[in-house]
Amino acid sequence: MRTVVPAAPDAWITALRRYGTMSFGEVAAAATRLARDGFPMYPLMAASLQKHAERHARAIFRRGLFAERPCPQAGDIFRQSDLGASLQYMADEEKAAARRGREAGLEAARGAFYRGDIAKQIVAFMKEEGGLLSAEDLADYHSPVGPPERRRFGDLEVFTCGAWCRARCCCRLWHCSKARI
């Protein structure tokens, strides 16, 4: 089974450590609520899911995502209760450690994902499916931070992530389109 270490939680917490003032729980509150309570499926999302319904039906990671029907329709309430619970668990762990300071709280949120119950569930799932991702892979992971990609558009300077991010491609396309005008 192909996989990579999930980078997003560490990237979020790294950004909060370096540049933020809010807690993980504060920043993740809206996402937690939307995942837990759901939101109306918008037409583009429903169309994309329908277009790829056969592939999604075979995907082992989709368990529980589409409980009501195989492919949600526009207007259906789309819930990701496992995601909501995971984000809430990270926020709860942060809050429990926050009395030791902001840094301790952020590290507790990160630890909840990479060393705690979430990591244990990821490793168990990977083992069940024949994957090679280990507890050590998760615990040792830290998102690299590099210099941003920069593009100037007239008086505007745009900064994006590196080669792994689509925003870099958008900047280059924008630059090419401006050159032709």
CSV table of N, CA and C in Angstrom, one decimal:
chain,number,residue,atom,x,y,z
A,1,MET,N,0.8,-1.2,0.0
A,1,MET,CA,0.0,0.0,0.0
A,1,MET,C,0.9,1.2,0.0
A,2,ARG,N,0.7,2.1,-1.0
A,2,ARG,CA,1.4,3.4,-1.1
A,2,ARG,C,0.9,4.4,0.0
A,3,THR,N,1.8,5.1,0.5
A,3,THR,CA,1.4,6.2,1.5
A,3,THR,C,2.6,7.1,1.7
A,4,VAL,N,2.3,8.2,2.3
A,4,VAL,CA,3.2,9.2,2.8
A,4,VAL,C,2.8,9.5,4.2
A,5,VAL,N,3.8,10.1,5.0
A,5,VAL,CA,3.4,10.5,6.3
A,5,VAL,C,2.5,11.7,6.2
A,6,PRO,N,1.4,11.8,6.9
A,6,PRO,CA,0.5,12.9,6.8
A,6,PRO,C,1.2,14.2,7.3
A,7,ALA,N,1.4,15.1,6.4
A,7,ALA,CA,2.2,16.3,6.8
A,7,ALA,C,1.4,17.5,7.3
A,8,ALA,N,0.1,17.6,7.0
A,8,ALA,CA,-0.7,18.7,7.3
A,8,ALA,C,-0.7,19.1,8.8
A,9,PRO,N,-0.9,18.2,9.7
A,9,PRO,CA,-1.0,18.6,11.1
A,9,PRO,C,0.3,19.2,11.6
A,10,ASP,N,1.4,18.7,11.2
A,10,ASP,CA,2.7,19.2,11.6
A,10,ASP,C,3.0,20.6,10.9
A,11,ALA,N,2.6,20.7,9.7
A,11,ALA,CA,2.7,22.0,9.0
A,11,ALA,C,1.9,23.1,9.6
A,12,TRP,N,0.7,22.7,10.0
A,12,TRP,CA,-0.2,23.7,10.7
A,12,TRP,C,0.4,24.2,12.0
A,13,ILE,N,0.9,23.2,12.8
A,13,ILE,CA,1.5,23.5,14.1
A,13,ILE,C,2.8,24.3,14.0
A,14,THR,N,3.6,23.9,13.0
A,14,THR,CA,4.8,24.6,12.7
A,14,THR,C,4.5,26.1,12.4
A,15,ALA,N,3.5,26.3,11.5
A,15,ALA,CA,3.2,27.7,11.2
A,15,ALA,C,2.7,28.4,12.4
A,16,LEU,N,1.9,27.8,13.3
A,16,LEU,CA,1.4,28.4,14.5
A,16,LEU,C,2.5,28.8,15.4
A,17,ARG,N,3.5,27.9,15.5
A,17,ARG,CA,4.7,28.1,16.4
A,17,ARG,C,5.5,29.3,15.9
A,18,ARG,N,5.7,29.4,14.6
A,18,ARG,CA,6.6,30.4,14.0
A,18,ARG,C,5.9,31.8,13.9
A,19,TYR,N,4.6,31.7,13.5
A,19,TYR,CA,4.0,33.0,13.1
A,19,TYR,C,2.7,33.3,13.8
A,20,GLY,N,2.2,32.4,14.5
A,20,GLY,CA,0.8,32.5,15.1
A,20,GLY,C,0.8,33.1,16.5
A,21,THR,N,-0.4,33.5,16.9
A,21,THR,CA,-0.7,33.9,18.2
A,21,THR,C,-1.8,33.1,18.8
A,22,MET,N,-2.6,32.4,18.0
A,22,MET,CA,-3.8,31.7,18.5
A,22,MET,C,-3.4,30.3,18.8
A,23,SER,N,-4.2,29.6,19.5
A,23,SER,CA,-4.0,28.2,19.8
A,23,SER,C,-4.5,27.3,18.6
A,24,PHE,N,-4.0,26.1,18.6
A,24,PHE,CA,-4.5,25.1,17.6
A,24,PHE,C,-6.0,25.0,17.7
A,25,GLY,N,-6.6,24.9,18.9
A,25,GLY,CA,-8.0,24.7,19.1
A,25,GLY,C,-8.8,25.9,18.5
A,26,GLU,N,-8.3,27.1,18.7
A,26,GLU,CA,-8.9,28.3,18.1
A,26,GLU,C,-8.9,28.3,16.6
A,27,VAL,N,-7.8,28.0,16.1
A,27,VAL,CA,-7.6,28.0,14.6
A,27,VAL,C,-8.4,26.8,14.0
A,28,ALA,N,-8.5,25.7,14.6
A,28,ALA,CA,-9.2,24.5,14.1
A,28,ALA,C,-10.7,24.5,14.4
A,29,ALA,N,-11.2,25.4,15.2
A,29,ALA,CA,-12.6,25.4,15.7
A,29,ALA,C,-13.6,25.3,14.5
A,30,ALA,N,-13.5,26.1,13.5
A,30,ALA,CA,-14.5,26.1,12.4
A,30,ALA,C,-14.4,24.8,11.7
A,31,ALA,N,-13.2,24.3,11.4
A,31,ALA,CA,-13.0,23.1,10.6
A,31,ALA,C,-13.5,21.9,11.4
A,32,THR,N,-13.3,21.9,12.7
A,32,THR,CA,-13.8,20.9,13.6
A,32,THR,C,-15.4,20.9,13.6
A,33,ARG,N,-16.0,22.0,13.7
A,33,ARG,CA,-17.4,22.1,13.7
A,33,ARG,C,-18.0,21.7,12.3
A,34,LEU,N,-17.4,22.1,11.2
A,34,LEU,CA,-17.9,21.7,9.9
A,34,LEU,C,-17.7,20.2,9.7
A,35,ALA,N,-16.6,19.7,10.1
A,35,ALA,CA,-16.4,18.2,9.9
A,35,ALA,C,-17.4,17.4,10.8
A,36,ARG,N,-17.6,17.9,12.0
A,36,ARG,CA,-18.5,17.2,13.0
A,36,ARG,C,-20.0,17.3,12.6
A,37,ASP,N,-20.4,18.6,12.3
A,37,ASP,CA,-21.8,18.8,12.1
A,37,ASP,C,-22.2,18.7,10.6
A,38,GLY,N,-21.2,18.9,9.8
A,38,GLY,CA,-21.4,18.8,8.3
A,38,GLY,C,-21.8,20.1,7.7
A,39,PHE,N,-21.9,20.1,6.4
A,39,PHE,CA,-22.2,21.3,5.6
A,39,PHE,C,-22.9,20.8,4.4
A,40,PRO,N,-23.8,21.6,3.8
A,40,PRO,CA,-24.5,21.2,2.5
A,40,PRO,C,-23.5,20.9,1.4
A,41,MET,N,-23.5,19.8,0.8
A,41,MET,CA,-22.7,19.4,-0.3
A,41,MET,C,-22.9,20.4,-1.4
A,42,TYR,N,-21.9,21.1,-1.9
A,42,TYR,CA,-22.1,22.1,-3.0
A,42,TYR,C,-22.0,21.4,-4.3
A,43,PRO,N,-22.6,21.9,-5.4
A,43,PRO,CA,-22.7,21.2,-6.7
A,43,PRO,C,-21.4,20.7,-7.2
A,44,LEU,N,-20.3,21.6,-7.2
A,44,LEU,CA,-19.0,21.2,-7.8
A,44,LEU,C,-18.5,19.9,-7.0
A,45,MET,N,-18.6,19.9,-5.7
A,45,MET,CA,-18.1,18.8,-4.9
A,45,MET,C,-18.9,17.5,-5.3
A,46,ALA,N,-20.2,17.7,-5.3
A,46,ALA,CA,-21.0,16.5,-5.6
A,46,ALA,C,-20.7,16.0,-7.0
A,47,ALA,N,-20.5,16.9,-8.0
A,47,ALA,CA,-20.2,16.5,-9.4
A,47,ALA,C,-18.9,15.7,-9.4
A,48,SER,N,-17.9,16.2,-8.7
A,48,SER,CA,-16.6,15.6,-8.7
A,48,SER,C,-16.7,14.2,-8.0
A,49,LEU,N,-17.4,14.1,-6.9
A,49,LEU,CA,-17.6,12.8,-6.3
A,49,LEU,C,-18.3,11.8,-7.2
A,50,GLN,N,-19.3,12.3,-7.9
A,50,GLN,CA,-20.1,11.4,-8.8
A,50,GLN,C,-19.2,11.0,-10.0
A,51,LYS,N,-18.4,11.9,-10.5
A,51,LYS,CA,-17.5,11.6,-11.6
A,51,LYS,C,-16.5,10.5,-11.3
A,52,HIS,N,-16.1,10.5,-10.0
A,52,HIS,CA,-15.1,9.5,-9.6
A,52,HIS,C,-15.7,8.4,-8.7
A,53,ALA,N,-17.0,8.2,-8.7
A,53,ALA,CA,-17.7,7.3,-7.8
A,53,ALA,C,-17.2,5.9,-7.8
A,54,GLU,N,-16.9,5.4,-9.0
A,54,GLU,CA,-16.4,4.0,-9.1
A,54,GLU,C,-15.0,3.9,-8.4
A,55,ARG,N,-14.2,4.8,-8.6
A,55,ARG,CA,-12.8,4.8,-7.9
A,55,ARG,C,-13.0,5.0,-6.4
A,56,HIS,N,-13.9,5.9,-6.0
A,56,HIS,CA,-14.2,6.0,-4.5
A,56,HIS,C,-14.8,4.8,-3.9
A,57,ALA,N,-15.6,4.1,-4.6
A,57,ALA,CA,-16.2,2.9,-4.1
A,57,ALA,C,-15.2,1.8,-3.8
A,58,ARG,N,-14.1,1.8,-4.5
A,58,ARG,CA,-13.0,0.8,-4.3
A,58,ARG,C,-12.0,1.2,-3.2
A,59,ALA,N,-12.0,2.5,-2.9
A,59,ALA,CA,-11.0,3.0,-2.0
A,59,ALA,C,-11.3,2.6,-0.5
A,60,ILE,N,-10.2,2.0,0.1
A,60,ILE,CA,-10.4,1.5,1.4
A,60,ILE,C,-10.4,2.6,2.4
A,61,PHE,N,-9.9,3.8,2.1
A,61,PHE,CA,-9.9,4.9,3.1
A,61,PHE,C,-11.2,5.6,3.2
A,62,ARG,N,-12.2,5.3,2.4
A,62,ARG,CA,-13.5,6.0,2.4
A,62,ARG,C,-14.5,5.5,3.4
A,63,ARG,N,-14.1,4.4,4.1
A,63,ARG,CA,-15.0,3.8,5.0
A,63,ARG,C,-15.7,4.8,5.9
A,64,GLY,N,-17.0,4.8,5.9
A,64,GLY,CA,-17.8,5.7,6.8
A,64,GLY,C,-18.0,7.1,6.2
A,65,LEU,N,-17.3,7.5,5.1
A,65,LEU,CA,-17.5,8.8,4.6
A,65,LEU,C,-18.9,9.0,4.0
A,66,PHE,N,-19.4,8.0,3.3
A,66,PHE,CA,-20.6,8.1,2.6
A,66,PHE,C,-21.6,7.1,3.2
A,67,ALA,N,-22.0,7.3,4.4
A,67,ALA,CA,-22.9,6.3,5.1
A,67,ALA,C,-24.3,6.3,4.6
A,68,GLU,N,-24.8,7.5,4.3
A,68,GLU,CA,-26.2,7.6,3.9
A,68,GLU,C,-26.5,7.0,2.5
A,69,ARG,N,-25.6,7.3,1.5
A,69,ARG,CA,-25.7,6.8,0.2
A,69,ARG,C,-24.3,6.7,-0.4
A,70,PRO,N,-24.2,5.9,-1.5
A,70,PRO,CA,-22.8,5.8,-2.0
A,70,PRO,C,-22.2,7.1,-2.5
A,71,CYS,N,-23.0,8.0,-3.0
A,71,CYS,CA,-22.5,9.2,-3.6
A,71,CYS,C,-23.4,10.4,-3.2
A,72,PRO,N,-23.0,11.2,-2.4
A,72,PRO,CA,-23.9,12.3,-1.9
A,72,PRO,C,-24.3,13.2,-3.1
A,73,GLN,N,-25.4,13.8,-3.0
A,73,GLN,CA,-26.0,14.7,-4.0
A,73,GLN,C,-25.8,16.2,-3.5
A,74,ALA,N,-25.8,17.1,-4.4
A,74,ALA,CA,-25.8,18.5,-4.0
A,74,ALA,C,-26.9,18.8,-3.0
A,75,GLY,N,-26.6,19.5,-1.9
A,75,GLY,CA,-27.6,19.7,-0.9
A,75,GLY,C,-27.6,18.8,0.3
A,76,ASP,N,-27.1,17.5,0.0
A,76,ASP,CA,-26.9,16.6,1.2
A,76,ASP,C,-26.0,17.1,2.2
A,77,ILE,N,-26.2,16.8,3.4
A,77,ILE,CA,-25.2,17.2,4.5
A,77,ILE,C,-24.1,16.3,4.5
A,78,PHE,N,-22.9,16.8,4.3
A,78,PHE,CA,-21.6,16.1,4.2
A,78,PHE,C,-20.9,16.2,5.5
A,79,ARG,N,-20.8,15.1,6.2
A,79,ARG,CA,-20.1,15.0,7.5
A,79,ARG,C,-18.8,14.2,7.4
A,80,GLN,N,-17.8,14.6,8.2
A,80,GLN,CA,-16.6,13.8,8.3
A,80,GLN,C,-16.4,13.7,9.8
A,81,SER,N,-17.1,12.8,10.4
A,81,SER,CA,-17.1,12.7,11.9
A,81,SER,C,-15.8,12.3,12.4
A,82,ASP,N,-15.1,11.4,11.7
A,82,ASP,CA,-13.8,11.0,12.2
A,82,ASP,C,-12.8,12.1,12.2
A,83,LEU,N,-12.8,12.9,11.1
A,83,LEU,CA,-12.0,14.1,11.0
A,83,LEU,C,-12.3,15.1,12.2
A,84,GLY,N,-13.6,15.4,12.4
A,84,GLY,CA,-14.0,16.2,13.5
A,84,GLY,C,-13.5,15.8,14.8
A,85,ALA,N,-13.6,14.5,15.0
A,85,ALA,CA,-13.2,13.9,16.3
A,85,ALA,C,-11.6,14.0,16.5
A,86,SER,N,-10.9,13.8,15.4
A,86,SER,CA,-9.5,13.9,15.4
A,86,SER,C,-9.0,15.3,15.7
A,87,LEU,N,-9.6,16.3,15.1
A,87,LEU,CA,-9.3,17.7,15.3
A,87,LEU,C,-9.6,18.1,16.8
A,88,GLN,N,-10.8,17.6,17.3
A,88,GLN,CA,-11.2,17.9,18.6
A,88,GLN,C,-10.3,17.3,19.6
A,89,TYR,N,-9.8,16.0,19.4
A,89,TYR,CA,-8.9,15.3,20.2
A,89,TYR,C,-7.5,16.1,20.3
A,90,MET,N,-7.1,16.6,19.2
A,90,MET,CA,-5.8,17.4,19.2
A,90,MET,C,-6.0,18.7,20.0
A,91,ALA,N,-7.2,19.4,19.8
A,91,ALA,CA,-7.5,20.6,20.6
A,91,ALA,C,-7.6,20.3,22.1
A,92,ASP,N,-8.2,19.2,22.4
A,92,ASP,CA,-8.4,18.8,23.8
A,92,ASP,C,-7.0,18.5,24.5
A,93,GLU,N,-6.2,17.8,23.8
A,93,GLU,CA,-4.8,17.6,24.3
A,93,GLU,C,-4.0,18.9,24.5
A,94,GLU,N,-4.2,19.8,23.5
A,94,GLU,CA,-3.5,21.1,23.6
A,94,GLU,C,-4.0,21.8,24.9
A,95,LYS,N,-5.3,21.8,25.1
A,95,LYS,CA,-5.9,22.6,26.2
A,95,LYS,C,-5.4,22.0,27.5
A,96,ALA,N,-5.3,20.6,27.6
A,96,ALA,CA,-4.9,20.0,28.8
A,96,ALA,C,-3.4,20.4,29.2
A,97,ALA,N,-2.6,20.6,28.1
A,97,ALA,CA,-1.2,20.9,28.4
A,97,ALA,C,-0.9,22.4,28.4
A,98,ALA,N,-1.9,23.2,28.1
A,98,ALA,CA,-1.7,24.7,28.0
A,98,ALA,C,-1.3,25.4,29.2
A,99,ARG,N,-1.6,24.8,30.4
A,99,ARG,CA,-1.2,25.4,31.6
A,99,ARG,C,0.4,25.5,31.7
A,100,ARG,N,1.1,24.7,30.9
A,100,ARG,CA,2.5,24.7,30.9
A,100,ARG,C,3.0,25.7,29.8
A,101,GLY,N,2.1,26.4,29.2
A,101,GLY,CA,2.5,27.4,28.2
A,101,GLY,C,2.0,27.0,26.8
A,102,ARG,N,2.1,28.0,25.9
A,102,ARG,CA,1.6,27.9,24.5
A,102,ARG,C,2.4,26.8,23.8
A,103,GLU,N,3.7,26.8,23.9
A,103,GLU,CA,4.5,25.8,23.2
A,103,GLU,C,4.2,24.4,23.7
A,104,ALA,N,4.0,24.2,24.9
A,104,ALA,CA,3.6,22.9,25.4
A,104,ALA,C,2.2,22.5,24.9
A,105,GLY,N,1.3,23.4,24.8
A,105,GLY,CA,0.0,23.1,24.2
A,105,GLY,C,0.1,22.7,22.8
A,106,LEU,N,0.9,23.5,22.0
A,106,LEU,CA,1.0,23.1,20.6
A,106,LEU,C,1.7,21.8,20.4
A,107,GLU,N,2.7,21.5,21.2
A,107,GLU,CA,3.4,20.2,21.1
A,107,GLU,C,2.4,19.1,21.5
A,108,ALA,N,1.6,19.3,22.5
A,108,ALA,CA,0.6,18.3,22.9
A,108,ALA,C,-0.4,18.0,21.7
A,109,ALA,N,-0.8,19.1,21.0
A,109,ALA,CA,-1.7,18.9,19.8
A,109,ALA,C,-1.0,18.0,18.8
A,110,ARG,N,0.3,18.4,18.5
A,110,ARG,CA,1.1,17.6,17.5
A,110,ARG,C,1.3,16.2,18.0
A,111,GLY,N,1.6,16.0,19.3
A,111,GLY,CA,1.8,14.7,19.8
A,111,GLY,C,0.5,13.8,19.7
A,112,ALA,N,-0.6,14.4,19.9
A,112,ALA,CA,-1.9,13.7,19.8
A,112,ALA,C,-2.0,13.0,18.4
A,113,PHE,N,-1.6,13.7,17.4
A,113,PHE,CA,-1.6,13.2,16.1
A,113,PHE,C,-0.5,12.2,15.8
A,114,TYR,N,0.7,12.6,16.1
A,114,TYR,CA,1.9,11.8,15.6
A,114,TYR,C,2.4,10.7,16.6
A,115,ARG,N,1.9,10.8,17.9
A,115,ARG,CA,2.4,9.8,18.8
A,115,ARG,C,1.2,9.2,19.6
A,116,GLY,N,0.0,9.9,19.6
A,116,GLY,CA,-1.1,9.5,20.4
A,116,GLY,C,-2.1,8.5,19.8
A,117,ASP,N,-3.3,8.7,20.2
A,117,ASP,CA,-4.3,7.7,19.7
A,117,ASP,C,-4.5,7.8,18.2
A,118,ILE,N,-4.4,8.9,17.6
A,118,ILE,CA,-4.5,9.0,16.1
A,118,ILE,C,-3.4,8.2,15.4
A,119,ALA,N,-2.2,8.4,15.9
A,119,ALA,CA,-1.1,7.7,15.3
A,119,ALA,C,-1.3,6.2,15.5
A,120,LYS,N,-1.8,5.8,16.6
A,120,LYS,CA,-2.0,4.3,16.8
A,120,LYS,C,-3.1,3.8,15.8
A,121,GLN,N,-4.1,4.6,15.6
A,121,GLN,CA,-5.1,4.2,14.6
A,121,GLN,C,-4.5,4.1,13.2
A,122,ILE,N,-3.7,5.1,12.8
A,122,ILE,CA,-3.1,5.1,11.5
A,122,ILE,C,-2.2,3.9,11.3
A,123,VAL,N,-1.4,3.6,12.3
A,123,VAL,CA,-0.4,2.4,12.2
A,123,VAL,C,-1.2,1.1,12.2
A,124,ALA,N,-2.3,1.0,13.0
A,124,ALA,CA,-3.1,-0.2,12.9
A,124,ALA,C,-3.7,-0.4,11.5
A,125,PHE,N,-4.2,0.7,11.0
A,125,PHE,CA,-4.8,0.6,9.6
A,125,PHE,C,-3.8,0.2,8.6
A,126,MET,N,-2.6,0.8,8.7
A,126,MET,CA,-1.6,0.5,7.7
A,126,MET,C,-1.2,-1.0,7.8
A,127,LYS,N,-1.1,-1.5,9.0
A,127,LYS,CA,-0.7,-2.8,9.2
A,127,LYS,C,-1.8,-3.8,8.7
A,128,GLU,N,-3.0,-3.4,8.9
A,128,GLU,CA,-4.2,-4.2,8.4
A,128,GLU,C,-4.2,-4.3,6.9
A,129,GLU,N,-3.8,-3.2,6.3
A,129,GLU,CA,-3.8,-3.1,4.8
A,129,GLU,C,-2.5,-3.5,4.1
A,130,GLY,N,-1.5,-3.9,4.9
A,130,GLY,CA,-0.2,-4.3,4.3
A,130,GLY,C,0.7,-3.1,4.1
A,131,GLY,N,0.4,-2.0,4.7
A,131,GLY,CA,1.3,-0.8,4.5
A,131,GLY,C,2.5,-0.9,5.4
A,132,LEU,N,3.5,0.0,5.1
A,132,LEU,CA,4.7,0.0,5.8
A,132,LEU,C,4.9,1.2,6.7
A,133,LEU,N,4.0,2.1,6.8
A,133,LEU,CA,4.1,3.2,7.7
A,133,LEU,C,4.2,2.8,9.1
A,134,SER,N,5.2,3.2,9.9
A,134,SER,CA,5.3,2.8,11.3
A,134,SER,C,5.1,3.9,12.3
A,135,ALA,N,5.0,3.5,13.5
A,135,ALA,CA,4.8,4.5,14.6
A,135,ALA,C,6.0,5.4,14.6
A,136,GLU,N,7.2,4.9,14.4
A,136,GLU,CA,8.4,5.7,14.3
A,136,GLU,C,8.4,6.7,13.2
A,137,ASP,N,7.9,6.3,12.0
A,137,ASP,CA,7.8,7.2,10.9
A,137,ASP,C,6.9,8.4,11.3
A,138,LEU,N,5.8,8.2,12.0
A,138,LEU,CA,5.0,9.3,12.4
A,138,LEU,C,5.6,10.1,13.5
A,139,ALA,N,6.1,9.5,14.5
A,139,ALA,CA,6.7,10.2,15.6
A,139,ALA,C,7.9,11.1,15.2
A,140,ASP,N,8.7,10.6,14.3
A,140,ASP,CA,9.9,11.3,13.8
A,140,ASP,C,9.7,12.4,12.8
A,141,TYR,N,8.4,12.5,12.3
A,141,TYR,CA,8.2,13.4,11.2
A,141,TYR,C,8.1,14.9,11.6
A,142,HIS,N,8.8,15.7,10.8
A,142,HIS,CA,8.7,17.2,11.0
A,142,HIS,C,8.7,17.8,9.6
A,143,SER,N,7.7,18.7,9.4
A,143,SER,CA,7.6,19.3,8.1
A,143,SER,C,8.8,20.2,7.8
A,144,PRO,N,9.4,20.0,6.6
A,144,PRO,CA,10.5,21.0,6.3
A,144,PRO,C,10.0,22.3,6.0
A,145,VAL,N,10.8,23.3,6.4
A,145,VAL,CA,10.4,24.7,6.1
A,145,VAL,C,11.5,25.3,5.2
A,146,GLY,N,11.1,25.7,4.0
A,146,GLY,CA,12.1,26.3,3.1
A,146,GLY,C,11.7,27.7,2.6
A,147,PRO,N,12.5,28.3,1.8
A,147,PRO,CA,12.2,29.6,1.3
A,147,PRO,C,11.0,29.6,0.4
A,148,PRO,N,10.2,30.6,0.4
A,148,PRO,CA,9.0,30.6,-0.5
A,148,PRO,C,9.4,30.9,-1.9
A,149,GLU,N,8.5,30.4,-2.8
A,149,GLU,CA,8.6,30.7,-4.2
A,149,GLU,C,8.0,32.2,-4.3
A,150,ARG,N,8.7,33.0,-5.1
A,150,ARG,CA,8.2,34.4,-5.2
A,150,ARG,C,8.0,34.8,-6.7
A,151,ARG,N,7.0,35.5,-7.0
A,151,ARG,CA,6.7,36.1,-8.3
A,151,ARG,C,6.2,37.5,-8.1
A,152,ARG,N,6.7,38.4,-9.0
A,152,ARG,CA,6.2,39.7,-9.0
A,152,ARG,C,5.3,39.9,-10.1
A,153,PHE,N,4.1,40.6,-9.9
A,153,PHE,CA,3.1,40.9,-10.9
A,153,PHE,C,2.9,42.4,-10.7
A,154,GLY,N,3.6,43.2,-11.5
A,154,GLY,CA,3.4,44.7,-11.3
A,154,GLY,C,3.9,45.1,-10.0
A,155,ASP,N,3.1,45.7,-9.2
A,155,ASP,CA,3.4,46.2,-7.9
A,155,ASP,C,3.2,45.1,-6.8
A,156,LEU,N,2.6,44.0,-7.2
A,156,LEU,CA,2.3,42.9,-6.3
A,156,LEU,C,3.3,41.8,-6.3
A,157,GLU,N,3.7,41.4,-5.1
A,157,GLU,CA,4.7,40.3,-4.9
A,157,GLU,C,3.9,39.2,-4.3
A,158,VAL,N,3.9,38.0,-4.9
A,158,VAL,CA,3.2,36.8,-4.4
A,158,VAL,C,4.2,35.8,-3.9
A,159,PHE,N,3.9,35.2,-2.7
A,159,PHE,CA,4.7,34.2,-2.1
A,159,PHE,C,3.9,32.9,-2.1
A,160,THR,N,4.5,31.8,-2.5
A,160,THR,CA,3.8,30.5,-2.4
A,160,THR,C,4.7,29.4,-1.9
A,161,CYS,N,4.2,28.3,-1.7
A,161,CYS,CA,5.0,27.1,-1.2
A,161,CYS,C,5.9,26.6,-2.4
A,162,GLY,N,6.7,25.7,-2.1
A,162,GLY,CA,7.7,25.1,-3.1
A,162,GLY,C,7.0,24.2,-4.1
A,163,ALA,N,7.9,23.4,-4.7
A,163,ALA,CA,7.5,22.6,-5.9
A,163,ALA,C,6.3,21.7,-5.7
A,164,TRP,N,6.1,21.3,-4.4
A,164,TRP,CA,5.0,20.3,-4.1
A,164,TRP,C,3.6,21.0,-4.1
A,165,CYS,N,3.6,22.3,-4.3
A,165,CYS,CA,2.3,23.0,-4.1
A,165,CYS,C,1.8,23.5,-5.5
A,166,ARG,N,0.5,23.4,-5.7
A,166,ARG,CA,0.0,23.9,-7.0
A,166,ARG,C,0.0,25.4,-7.1
A,167,ALA,N,0.1,26.1,-6.0
A,167,ALA,CA,0.2,27.6,-6.1
A,167,ALA,C,1.4,28.1,-6.9
A,168,ARG,N,2.4,27.3,-6.8
A,168,ARG,CA,3.6,27.7,-7.6
A,168,ARG,C,3.3,27.6,-9.1
A,169,CYS,N,2.6,26.6,-9.5
A,169,CYS,CA,2.2,26.5,-10.9
A,169,CYS,C,1.3,27.6,-11.3
A,170,CYS,N,0.4,28.0,-10.4
A,170,CYS,CA,-0.6,29.1,-10.7
A,170,CYS,C,0.2,30.4,-10.9
A,171,CYS,N,1.2,30.6,-10.1
A,171,CYS,CA,2.0,31.8,-10.3
A,171,CYS,C,2.7,31.9,-11.6
A,172,ARG,N,3.3,30.7,-12.0
A,172,ARG,CA,4.0,30.7,-13.3
A,172,ARG,C,3.0,30.9,-14.4
A,173,LEU,N,1.8,30.3,-14.3
A,173,LEU,CA,0.8,30.5,-15.4
A,173,LEU,C,0.4,31.9,-15.5
A,174,TRP,N,0.2,32.5,-14.3
A,174,TRP,CA,-0.2,33.9,-14.3
A,174,TRP,C,0.9,34.8,-14.9
A,175,HIS,N,2.1,34.5,-14.6
A,175,HIS,CA,3.2,35.2,-15.2
A,175,HIS,C,3.3,35.1,-16.7
A,176,CYS,N,3.1,33.8,-17.2
A,176,CYS,CA,3.0,33.6,-18.6
A,176,CYS,C,1.9,34.3,-19.3
A,177,SER,N,0.7,34.3,-18.7
A,177,SER,CA,-0.4,35.0,-19.2
A,177,SER,C,-0.2,36.5,-19.3
A,178,LYS,N,0.4,37.1,-18.3
A,178,LYS,CA,0.6,38.5,-18.2
A,178,LYS,C,1.7,38.9,-19.3
A,179,ALA,N,2.6,38.0,-19.6
A,179,ALA,CA,3.6,38.3,-20.6
A,179,ALA,C,3.0,38.4,-22.0
A,180,ARG,N,1.9,37.7,-22.2
A,180,ARG,CA,1.3,37.6,-23.5
A,180,ARG,C,0.3,38.8,-23.7
A,181,ILE,N,-0.1,39.5,-22.7
A,181,ILE,CA,-1.1,40.5,-22.8
A,181,ILE,C,-0.4,41.8,-23.3
